[in-house]
mmCIF file of C-alpha atoms in Angstrom:
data_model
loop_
_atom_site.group_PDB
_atom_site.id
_atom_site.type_symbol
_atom_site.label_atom_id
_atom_site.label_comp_id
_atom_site.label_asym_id
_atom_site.label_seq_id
_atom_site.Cartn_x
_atom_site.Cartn_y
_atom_site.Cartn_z
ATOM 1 C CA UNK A 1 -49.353 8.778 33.502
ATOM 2 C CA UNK A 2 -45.879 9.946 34.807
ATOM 3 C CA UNK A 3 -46.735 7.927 37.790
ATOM 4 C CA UNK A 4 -46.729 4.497 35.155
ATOM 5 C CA UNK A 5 -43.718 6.262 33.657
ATOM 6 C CA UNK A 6 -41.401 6.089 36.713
ATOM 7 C CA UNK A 7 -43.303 2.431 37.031
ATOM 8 C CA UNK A 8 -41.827 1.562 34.139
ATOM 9 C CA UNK A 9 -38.472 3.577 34.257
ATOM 10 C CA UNK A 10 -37.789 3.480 37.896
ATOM 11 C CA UNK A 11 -34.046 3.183 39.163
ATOM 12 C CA UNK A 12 -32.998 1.452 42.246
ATOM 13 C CA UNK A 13 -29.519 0.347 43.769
ATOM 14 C CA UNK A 14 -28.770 -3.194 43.813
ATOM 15 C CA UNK A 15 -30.739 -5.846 41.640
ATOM 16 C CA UNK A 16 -32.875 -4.765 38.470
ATOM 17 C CA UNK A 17 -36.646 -4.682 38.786
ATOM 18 C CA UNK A 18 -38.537 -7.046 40.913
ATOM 19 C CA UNK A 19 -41.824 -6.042 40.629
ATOM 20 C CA UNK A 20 -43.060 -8.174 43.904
ATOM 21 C CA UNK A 21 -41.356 -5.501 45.867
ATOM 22 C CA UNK A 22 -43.280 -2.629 46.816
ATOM 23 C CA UNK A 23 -40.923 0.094 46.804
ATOM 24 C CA UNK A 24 -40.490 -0.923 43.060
ATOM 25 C CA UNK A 25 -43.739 -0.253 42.067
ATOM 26 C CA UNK A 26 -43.989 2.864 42.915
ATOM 27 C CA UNK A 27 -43.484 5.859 45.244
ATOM 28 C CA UNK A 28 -44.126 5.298 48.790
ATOM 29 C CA UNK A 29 -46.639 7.877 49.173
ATOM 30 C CA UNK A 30 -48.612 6.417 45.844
ATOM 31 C CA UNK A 31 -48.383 3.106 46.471
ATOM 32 C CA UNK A 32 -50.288 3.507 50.162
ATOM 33 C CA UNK A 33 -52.682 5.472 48.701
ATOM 34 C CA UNK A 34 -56.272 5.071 50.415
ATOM 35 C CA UNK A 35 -57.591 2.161 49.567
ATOM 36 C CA UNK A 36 -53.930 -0.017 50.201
ATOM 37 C CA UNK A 37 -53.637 1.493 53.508
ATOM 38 C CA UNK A 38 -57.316 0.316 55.084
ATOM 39 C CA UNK A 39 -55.863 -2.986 53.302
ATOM 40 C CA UNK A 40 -52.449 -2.768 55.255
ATOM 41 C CA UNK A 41 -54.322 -2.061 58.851
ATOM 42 C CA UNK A 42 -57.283 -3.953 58.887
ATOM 43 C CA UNK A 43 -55.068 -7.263 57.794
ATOM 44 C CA UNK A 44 -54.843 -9.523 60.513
ATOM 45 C CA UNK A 45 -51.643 -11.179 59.301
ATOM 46 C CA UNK A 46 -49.403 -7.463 58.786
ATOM 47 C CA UNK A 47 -51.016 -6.340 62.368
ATOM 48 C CA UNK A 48 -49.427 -9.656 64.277
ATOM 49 C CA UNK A 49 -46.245 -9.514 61.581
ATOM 50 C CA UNK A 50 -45.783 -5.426 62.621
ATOM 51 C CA UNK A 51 -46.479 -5.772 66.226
ATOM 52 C CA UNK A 52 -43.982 -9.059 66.671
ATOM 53 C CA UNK A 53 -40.892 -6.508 64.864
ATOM 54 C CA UNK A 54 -42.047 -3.746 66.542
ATOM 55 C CA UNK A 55 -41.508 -5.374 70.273
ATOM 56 C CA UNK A 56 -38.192 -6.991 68.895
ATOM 57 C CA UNK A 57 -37.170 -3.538 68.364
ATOM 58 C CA UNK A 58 -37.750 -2.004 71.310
ATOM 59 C CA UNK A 59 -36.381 -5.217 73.223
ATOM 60 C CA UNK A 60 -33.049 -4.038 70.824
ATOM 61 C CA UNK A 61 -33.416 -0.686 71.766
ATOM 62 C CA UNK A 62 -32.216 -1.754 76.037
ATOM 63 C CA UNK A 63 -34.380 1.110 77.241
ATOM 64 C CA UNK A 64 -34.269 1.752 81.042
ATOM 65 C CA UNK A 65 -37.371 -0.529 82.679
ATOM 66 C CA UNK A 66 -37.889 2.274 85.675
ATOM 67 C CA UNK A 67 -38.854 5.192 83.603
ATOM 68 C CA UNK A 68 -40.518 6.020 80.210
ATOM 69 C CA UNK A 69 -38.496 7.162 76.932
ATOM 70 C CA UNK A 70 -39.754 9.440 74.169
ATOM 71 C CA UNK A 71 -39.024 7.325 71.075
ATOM 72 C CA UNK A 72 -39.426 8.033 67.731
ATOM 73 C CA UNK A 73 -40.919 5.596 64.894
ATOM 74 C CA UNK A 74 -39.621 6.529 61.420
ATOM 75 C CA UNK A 75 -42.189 5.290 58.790
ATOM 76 C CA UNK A 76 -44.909 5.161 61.325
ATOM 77 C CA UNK A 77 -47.654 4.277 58.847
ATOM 78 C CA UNK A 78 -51.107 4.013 60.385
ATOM 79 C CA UNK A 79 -49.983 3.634 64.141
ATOM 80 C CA UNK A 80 -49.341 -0.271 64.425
ATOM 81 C CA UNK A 81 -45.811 -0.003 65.492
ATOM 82 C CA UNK A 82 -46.872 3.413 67.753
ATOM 83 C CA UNK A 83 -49.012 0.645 69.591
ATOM 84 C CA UNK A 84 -46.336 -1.246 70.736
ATOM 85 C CA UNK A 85 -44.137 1.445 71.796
ATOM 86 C CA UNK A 86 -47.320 2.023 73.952
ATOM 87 C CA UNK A 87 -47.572 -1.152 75.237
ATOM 88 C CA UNK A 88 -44.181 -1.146 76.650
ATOM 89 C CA UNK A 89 -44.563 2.658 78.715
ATOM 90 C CA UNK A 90 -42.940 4.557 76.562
ATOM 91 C CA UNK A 91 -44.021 7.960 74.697
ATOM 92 C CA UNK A 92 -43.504 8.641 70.782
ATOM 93 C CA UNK A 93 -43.888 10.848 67.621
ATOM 94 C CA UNK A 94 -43.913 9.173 64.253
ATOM 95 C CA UNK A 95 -43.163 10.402 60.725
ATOM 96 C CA UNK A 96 -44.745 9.069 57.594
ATOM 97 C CA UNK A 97 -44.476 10.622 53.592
ATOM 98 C CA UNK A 98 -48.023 8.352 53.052
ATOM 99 C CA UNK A 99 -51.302 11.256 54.253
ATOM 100 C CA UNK A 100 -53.612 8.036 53.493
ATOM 101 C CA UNK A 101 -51.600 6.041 56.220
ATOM 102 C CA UNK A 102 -51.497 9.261 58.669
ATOM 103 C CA UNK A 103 -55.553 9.806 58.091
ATOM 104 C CA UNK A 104 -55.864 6.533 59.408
ATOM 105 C CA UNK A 105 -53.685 6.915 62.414
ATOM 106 C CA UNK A 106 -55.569 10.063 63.139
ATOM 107 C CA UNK A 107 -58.603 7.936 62.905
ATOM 108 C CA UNK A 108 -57.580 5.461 65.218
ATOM 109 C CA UNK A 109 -56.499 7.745 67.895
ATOM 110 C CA UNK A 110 -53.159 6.895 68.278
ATOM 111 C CA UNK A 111 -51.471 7.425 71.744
ATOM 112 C CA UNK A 112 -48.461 9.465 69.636
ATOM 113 C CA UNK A 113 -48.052 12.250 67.681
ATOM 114 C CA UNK A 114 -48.140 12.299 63.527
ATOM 115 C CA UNK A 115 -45.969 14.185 60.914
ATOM 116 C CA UNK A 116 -46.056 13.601 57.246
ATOM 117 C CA UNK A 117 -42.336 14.450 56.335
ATOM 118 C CA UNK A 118 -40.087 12.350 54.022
ATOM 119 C CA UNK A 119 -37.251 11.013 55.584
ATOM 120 C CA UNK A 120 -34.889 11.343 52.447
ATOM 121 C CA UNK A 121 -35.414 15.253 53.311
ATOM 122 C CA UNK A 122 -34.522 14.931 56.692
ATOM 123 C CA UNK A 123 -35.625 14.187 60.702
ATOM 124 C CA UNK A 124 -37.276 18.447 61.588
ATOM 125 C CA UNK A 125 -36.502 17.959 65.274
ATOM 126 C CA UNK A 126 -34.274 19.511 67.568
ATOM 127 C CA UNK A 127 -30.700 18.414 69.005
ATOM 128 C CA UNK A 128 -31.146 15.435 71.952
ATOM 129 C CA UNK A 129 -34.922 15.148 71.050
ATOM 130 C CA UNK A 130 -35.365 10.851 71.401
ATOM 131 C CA UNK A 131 -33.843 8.365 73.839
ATOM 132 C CA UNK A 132 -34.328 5.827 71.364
ATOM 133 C CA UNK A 133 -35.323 5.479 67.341
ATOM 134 C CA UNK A 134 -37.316 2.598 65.429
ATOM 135 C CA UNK A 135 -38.131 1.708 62.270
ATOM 136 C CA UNK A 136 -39.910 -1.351 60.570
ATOM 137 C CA UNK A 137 -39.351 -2.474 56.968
ATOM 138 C CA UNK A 138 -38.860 1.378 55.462
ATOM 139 C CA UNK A 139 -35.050 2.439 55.684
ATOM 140 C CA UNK A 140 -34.793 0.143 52.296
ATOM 141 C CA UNK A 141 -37.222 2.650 50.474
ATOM 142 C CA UNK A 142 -34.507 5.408 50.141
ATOM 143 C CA UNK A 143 -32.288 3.518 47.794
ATOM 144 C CA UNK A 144 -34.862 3.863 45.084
ATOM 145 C CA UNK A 145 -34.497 6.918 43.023
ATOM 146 C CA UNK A 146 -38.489 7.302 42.336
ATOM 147 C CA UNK A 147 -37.699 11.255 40.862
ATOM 148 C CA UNK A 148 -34.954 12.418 38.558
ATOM 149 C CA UNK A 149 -33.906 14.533 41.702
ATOM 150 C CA UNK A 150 -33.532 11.867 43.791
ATOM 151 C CA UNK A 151 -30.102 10.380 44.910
ATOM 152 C CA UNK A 152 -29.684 7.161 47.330
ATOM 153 C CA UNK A 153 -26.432 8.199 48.259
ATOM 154 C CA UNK A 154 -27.860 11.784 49.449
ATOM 155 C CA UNK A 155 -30.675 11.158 50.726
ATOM 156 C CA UNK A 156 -29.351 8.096 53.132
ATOM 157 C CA UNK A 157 -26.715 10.496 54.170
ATOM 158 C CA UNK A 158 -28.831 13.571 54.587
ATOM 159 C CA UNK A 159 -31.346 11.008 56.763
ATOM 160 C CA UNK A 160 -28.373 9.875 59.058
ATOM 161 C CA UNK A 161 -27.022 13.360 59.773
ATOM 162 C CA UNK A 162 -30.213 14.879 60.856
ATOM 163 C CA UNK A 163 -31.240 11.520 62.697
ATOM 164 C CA UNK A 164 -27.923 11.624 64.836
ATOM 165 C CA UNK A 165 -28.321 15.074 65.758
ATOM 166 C CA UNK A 166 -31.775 14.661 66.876
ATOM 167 C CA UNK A 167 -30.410 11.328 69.712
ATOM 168 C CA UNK A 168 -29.469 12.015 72.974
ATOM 169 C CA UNK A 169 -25.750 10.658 73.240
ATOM 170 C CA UNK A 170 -25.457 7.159 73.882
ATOM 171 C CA UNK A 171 -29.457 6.373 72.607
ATOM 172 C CA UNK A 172 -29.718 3.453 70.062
ATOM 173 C CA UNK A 173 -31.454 3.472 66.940
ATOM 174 C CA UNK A 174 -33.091 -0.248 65.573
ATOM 175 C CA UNK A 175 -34.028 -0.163 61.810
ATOM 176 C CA UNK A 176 -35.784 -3.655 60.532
ATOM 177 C CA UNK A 177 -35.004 -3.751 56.800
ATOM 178 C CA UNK A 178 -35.425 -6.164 53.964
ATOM 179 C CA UNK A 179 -32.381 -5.162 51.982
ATOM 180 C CA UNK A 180 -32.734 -6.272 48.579
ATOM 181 C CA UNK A 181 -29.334 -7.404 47.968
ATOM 182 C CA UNK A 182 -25.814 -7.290 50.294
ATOM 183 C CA UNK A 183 -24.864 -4.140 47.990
ATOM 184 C CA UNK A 184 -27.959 -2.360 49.617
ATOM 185 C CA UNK A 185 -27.125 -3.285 52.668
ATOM 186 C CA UNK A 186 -23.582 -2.263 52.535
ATOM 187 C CA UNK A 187 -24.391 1.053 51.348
ATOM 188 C CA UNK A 188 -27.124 1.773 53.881
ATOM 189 C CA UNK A 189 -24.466 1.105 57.000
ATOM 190 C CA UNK A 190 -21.691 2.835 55.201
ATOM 191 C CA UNK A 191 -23.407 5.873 55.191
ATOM 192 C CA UNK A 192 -24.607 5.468 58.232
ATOM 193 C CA UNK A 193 -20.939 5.265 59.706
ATOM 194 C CA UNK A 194 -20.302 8.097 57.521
ATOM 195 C CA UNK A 195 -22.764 10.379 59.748
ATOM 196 C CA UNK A 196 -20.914 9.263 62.766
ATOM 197 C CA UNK A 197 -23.181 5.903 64.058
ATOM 198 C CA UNK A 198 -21.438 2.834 65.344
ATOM 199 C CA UNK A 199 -23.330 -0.876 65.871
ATOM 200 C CA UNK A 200 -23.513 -3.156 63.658
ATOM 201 C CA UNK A 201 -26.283 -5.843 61.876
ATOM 202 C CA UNK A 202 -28.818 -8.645 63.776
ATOM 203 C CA UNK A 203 -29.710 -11.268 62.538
ATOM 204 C CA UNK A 204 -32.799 -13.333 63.710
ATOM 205 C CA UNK A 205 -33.198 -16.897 62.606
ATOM 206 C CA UNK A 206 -30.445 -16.478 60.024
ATOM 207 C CA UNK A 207 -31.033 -19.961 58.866
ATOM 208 C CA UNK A 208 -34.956 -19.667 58.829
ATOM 209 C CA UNK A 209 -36.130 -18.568 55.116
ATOM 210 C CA UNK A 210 -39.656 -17.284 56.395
ATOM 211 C CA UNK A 211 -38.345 -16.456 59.750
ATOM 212 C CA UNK A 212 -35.684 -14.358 59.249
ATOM 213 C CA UNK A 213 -35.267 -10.638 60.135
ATOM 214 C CA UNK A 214 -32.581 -8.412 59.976
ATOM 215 C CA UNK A 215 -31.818 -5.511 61.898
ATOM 216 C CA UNK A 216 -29.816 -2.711 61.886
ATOM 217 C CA UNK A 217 -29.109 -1.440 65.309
ATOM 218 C CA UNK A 218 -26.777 1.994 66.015
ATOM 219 C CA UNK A 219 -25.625 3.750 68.346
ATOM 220 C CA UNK A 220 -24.692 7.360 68.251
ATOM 221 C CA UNK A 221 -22.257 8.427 70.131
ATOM 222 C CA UNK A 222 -20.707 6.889 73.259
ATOM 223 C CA UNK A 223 -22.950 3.867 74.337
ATOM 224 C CA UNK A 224 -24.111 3.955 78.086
ATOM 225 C CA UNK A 225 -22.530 1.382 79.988
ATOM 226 C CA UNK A 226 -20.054 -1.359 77.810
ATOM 227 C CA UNK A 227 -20.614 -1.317 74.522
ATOM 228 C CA UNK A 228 -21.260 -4.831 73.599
ATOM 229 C CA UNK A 229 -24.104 -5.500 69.752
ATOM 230 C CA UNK A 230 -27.339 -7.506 71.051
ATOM 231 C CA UNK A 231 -27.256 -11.105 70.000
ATOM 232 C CA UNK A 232 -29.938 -12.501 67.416
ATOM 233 C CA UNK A 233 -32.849 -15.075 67.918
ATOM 234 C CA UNK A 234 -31.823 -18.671 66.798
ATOM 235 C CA UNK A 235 -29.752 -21.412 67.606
ATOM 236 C CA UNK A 236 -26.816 -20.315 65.410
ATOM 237 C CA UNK A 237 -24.345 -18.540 67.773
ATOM 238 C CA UNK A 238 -23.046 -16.389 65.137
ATOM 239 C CA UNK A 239 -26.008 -13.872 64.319
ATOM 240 C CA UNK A 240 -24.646 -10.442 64.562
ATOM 241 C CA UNK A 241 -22.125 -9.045 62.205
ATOM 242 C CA UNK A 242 -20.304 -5.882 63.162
ATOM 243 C CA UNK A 243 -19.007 -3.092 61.750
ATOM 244 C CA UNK A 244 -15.862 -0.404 62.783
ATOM 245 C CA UNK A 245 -16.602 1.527 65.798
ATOM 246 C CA UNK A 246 -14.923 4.485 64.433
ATOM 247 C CA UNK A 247 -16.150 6.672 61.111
ATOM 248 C CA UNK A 248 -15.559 5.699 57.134
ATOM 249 C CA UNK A 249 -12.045 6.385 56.476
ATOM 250 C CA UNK A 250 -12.844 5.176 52.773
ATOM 251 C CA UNK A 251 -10.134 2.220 53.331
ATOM 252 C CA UNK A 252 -10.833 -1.122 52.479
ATOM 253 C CA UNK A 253 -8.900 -3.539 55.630
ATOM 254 C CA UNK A 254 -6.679 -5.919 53.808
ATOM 255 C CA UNK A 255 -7.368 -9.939 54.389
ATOM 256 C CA UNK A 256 -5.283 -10.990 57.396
ATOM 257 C CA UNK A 257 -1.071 -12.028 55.501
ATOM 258 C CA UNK A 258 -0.687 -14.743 58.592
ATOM 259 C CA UNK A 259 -3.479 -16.991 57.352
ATOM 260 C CA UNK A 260 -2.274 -19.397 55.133
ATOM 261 C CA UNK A 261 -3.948 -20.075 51.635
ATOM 262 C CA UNK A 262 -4.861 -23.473 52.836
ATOM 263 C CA UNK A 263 -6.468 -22.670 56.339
ATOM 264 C CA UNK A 264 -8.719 -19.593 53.718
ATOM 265 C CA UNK A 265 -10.300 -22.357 51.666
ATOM 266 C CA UNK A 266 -11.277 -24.460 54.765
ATOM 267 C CA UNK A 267 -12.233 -21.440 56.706
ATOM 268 C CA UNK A 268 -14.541 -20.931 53.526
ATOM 269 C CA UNK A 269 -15.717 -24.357 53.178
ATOM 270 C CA UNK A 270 -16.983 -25.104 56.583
ATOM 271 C CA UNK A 271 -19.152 -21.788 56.216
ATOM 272 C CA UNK A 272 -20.615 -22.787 53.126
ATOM 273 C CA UNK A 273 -21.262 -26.218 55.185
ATOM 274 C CA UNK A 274 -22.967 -23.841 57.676
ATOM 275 C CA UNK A 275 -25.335 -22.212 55.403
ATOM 276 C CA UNK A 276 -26.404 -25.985 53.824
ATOM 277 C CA UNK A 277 -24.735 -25.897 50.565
ATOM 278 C CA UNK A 278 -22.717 -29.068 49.144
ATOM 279 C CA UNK A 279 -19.409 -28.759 49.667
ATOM 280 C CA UNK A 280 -16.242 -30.927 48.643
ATOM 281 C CA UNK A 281 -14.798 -32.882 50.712
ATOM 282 C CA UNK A 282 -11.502 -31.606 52.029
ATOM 283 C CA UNK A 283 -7.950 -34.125 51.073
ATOM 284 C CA UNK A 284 -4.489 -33.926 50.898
ATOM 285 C CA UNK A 285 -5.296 -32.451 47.536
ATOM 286 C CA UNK A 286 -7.508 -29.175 49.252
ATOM 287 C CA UNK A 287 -6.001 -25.777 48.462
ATOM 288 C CA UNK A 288 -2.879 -27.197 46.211
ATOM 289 C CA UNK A 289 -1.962 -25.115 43.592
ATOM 290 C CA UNK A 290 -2.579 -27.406 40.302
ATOM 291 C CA UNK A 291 0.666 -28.239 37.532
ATOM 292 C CA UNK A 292 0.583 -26.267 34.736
ATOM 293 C CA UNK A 293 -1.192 -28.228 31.355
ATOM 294 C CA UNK A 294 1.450 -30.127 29.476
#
């Protein structure tokens, strides 16, 4: 009953209730409860769907080819992403709040090590533990509030602080989310700067409605080598949007006073154009300020 209750009353940042989203239907470790996590491994389409984000991460992740790194997968679930990490040489220790999804893992004898912690509370591991961090299609679950006690805000920030002390300096961290609106997403890398991360956002196939994935890759601390955001997938050549290398300063930058109001509305315009929306044709008549009505 109090589970249908927070159904029914849940809160969550960004848009009102979309009940085709999971994390709106209920807690994470409800909603994979036993029977929805033998549904979520044994489906052929989620295992080739995990696996294909799960090797895009690691490719994001620029790990050194000669030697193996101990990663960590946040949200590990039942072990699919684990597998890839595998795959690729490297060692890793996941973290899940679902036990059905860990029981499986178990089950399956998974090359990595399980913990059933909730991120919102924290990352229990020790300074410089992981070269490298990944995470597919959770991060997006802490801006629900699914108790009264919860807090977005808190929990994102409490999640960040711990997560960048646990990194070696210079490791990267590749989150795949599905941010329910920009709002989320802003507030998700805002408080991610806030705990000290730099990077920015990927973009694969930002054109592609089925194809598209977006991920959130950081870096904490000083980057090895030059500092330079992985490009996305796709034929577009702008598919990575950055953010300030240095931390919040709670100022908002101020739209650059040289560009004329004219050159604005084209700028605008042509990506509107971009993105395959009708858009007017520009005149002698674009950007002119209209006569007042007689």
């Amino acid at each position: 009953k109090q589970w249908y209750q927070r159904r029914v009353r849940g809160r969550s940042f960004g848009k009102h209730f979309e009940m085709s989203r999971p994390e709106h239907i209920g807690p994470p470790e409800l909603f994979y409860n036993d029977s929805e996590a033998v549904k979520y491994t044994n489906n052929t389409r989620i295992i080739e769907i995990q696996m294909s984000m799960s090797a895009r991460a690691i490719e994001l992740l620029n790990l050194p080819e000669d030697q193996p790194s101990f990663i960590l997968d946040v949200g590990c679930g039942s072990g699919l992403s684990g597998e890839g990490i595998t795959e690729a040489g490297h060692y890793w220790v996941g973290m899940d709040i679902s036990p059905s999804m860990l029981e499986i893992a178990v089950e399956r004898e998974t090359d990595g090590d399980v913990i059933l912690s909730d991120i919102g509370e924290g990352v229990p591991f020790r300074a410089g533990s992981f070269d490298g961090v990944i995470s597919i299609s959770v991060l997006q679950w802490l801006c629900n509030a699914d108790k009264v006690s919860h807090n977005p805000f808190k929990r994102l920030k409490r999640f960040f602080t711990m997560l960048y002390s646990s990194m070696r300096s210079g490791g990267r961290a590749v989150f795949q989310v599905y941010p329910e609106s920009p709002k989320q997403m802003e507030l998700i890398t805002e408080q991610a700067t806030r705990c000290g991360f730099t990077g920015g956002v990927v973009v694969d196939f930002p054109n592609s409605t089925k194809a598209k994935k977006i991920f959130l890759c950081l870096f904490a601390g000083t980057p090895v080598g030059n500092y330079q955001l992985p490009q996305g997938l796709g034929n577009e050549n702008e598919n990575t949007i950055q953010y300030s290398n240095d931390r919040f300063t709670g100022k908002k930058r101020k739209r650059n006073g040289d560009v004329s109001r004219k050159e604005w509305i084209q700028n605008k315009k042509q990506k509107m154009r971009a993105k395959g929306k009708d858009v007017t044709a520009d005149s002698k008549y674009t950007a002119r300020k209209r006569k007042p009505k007689f």
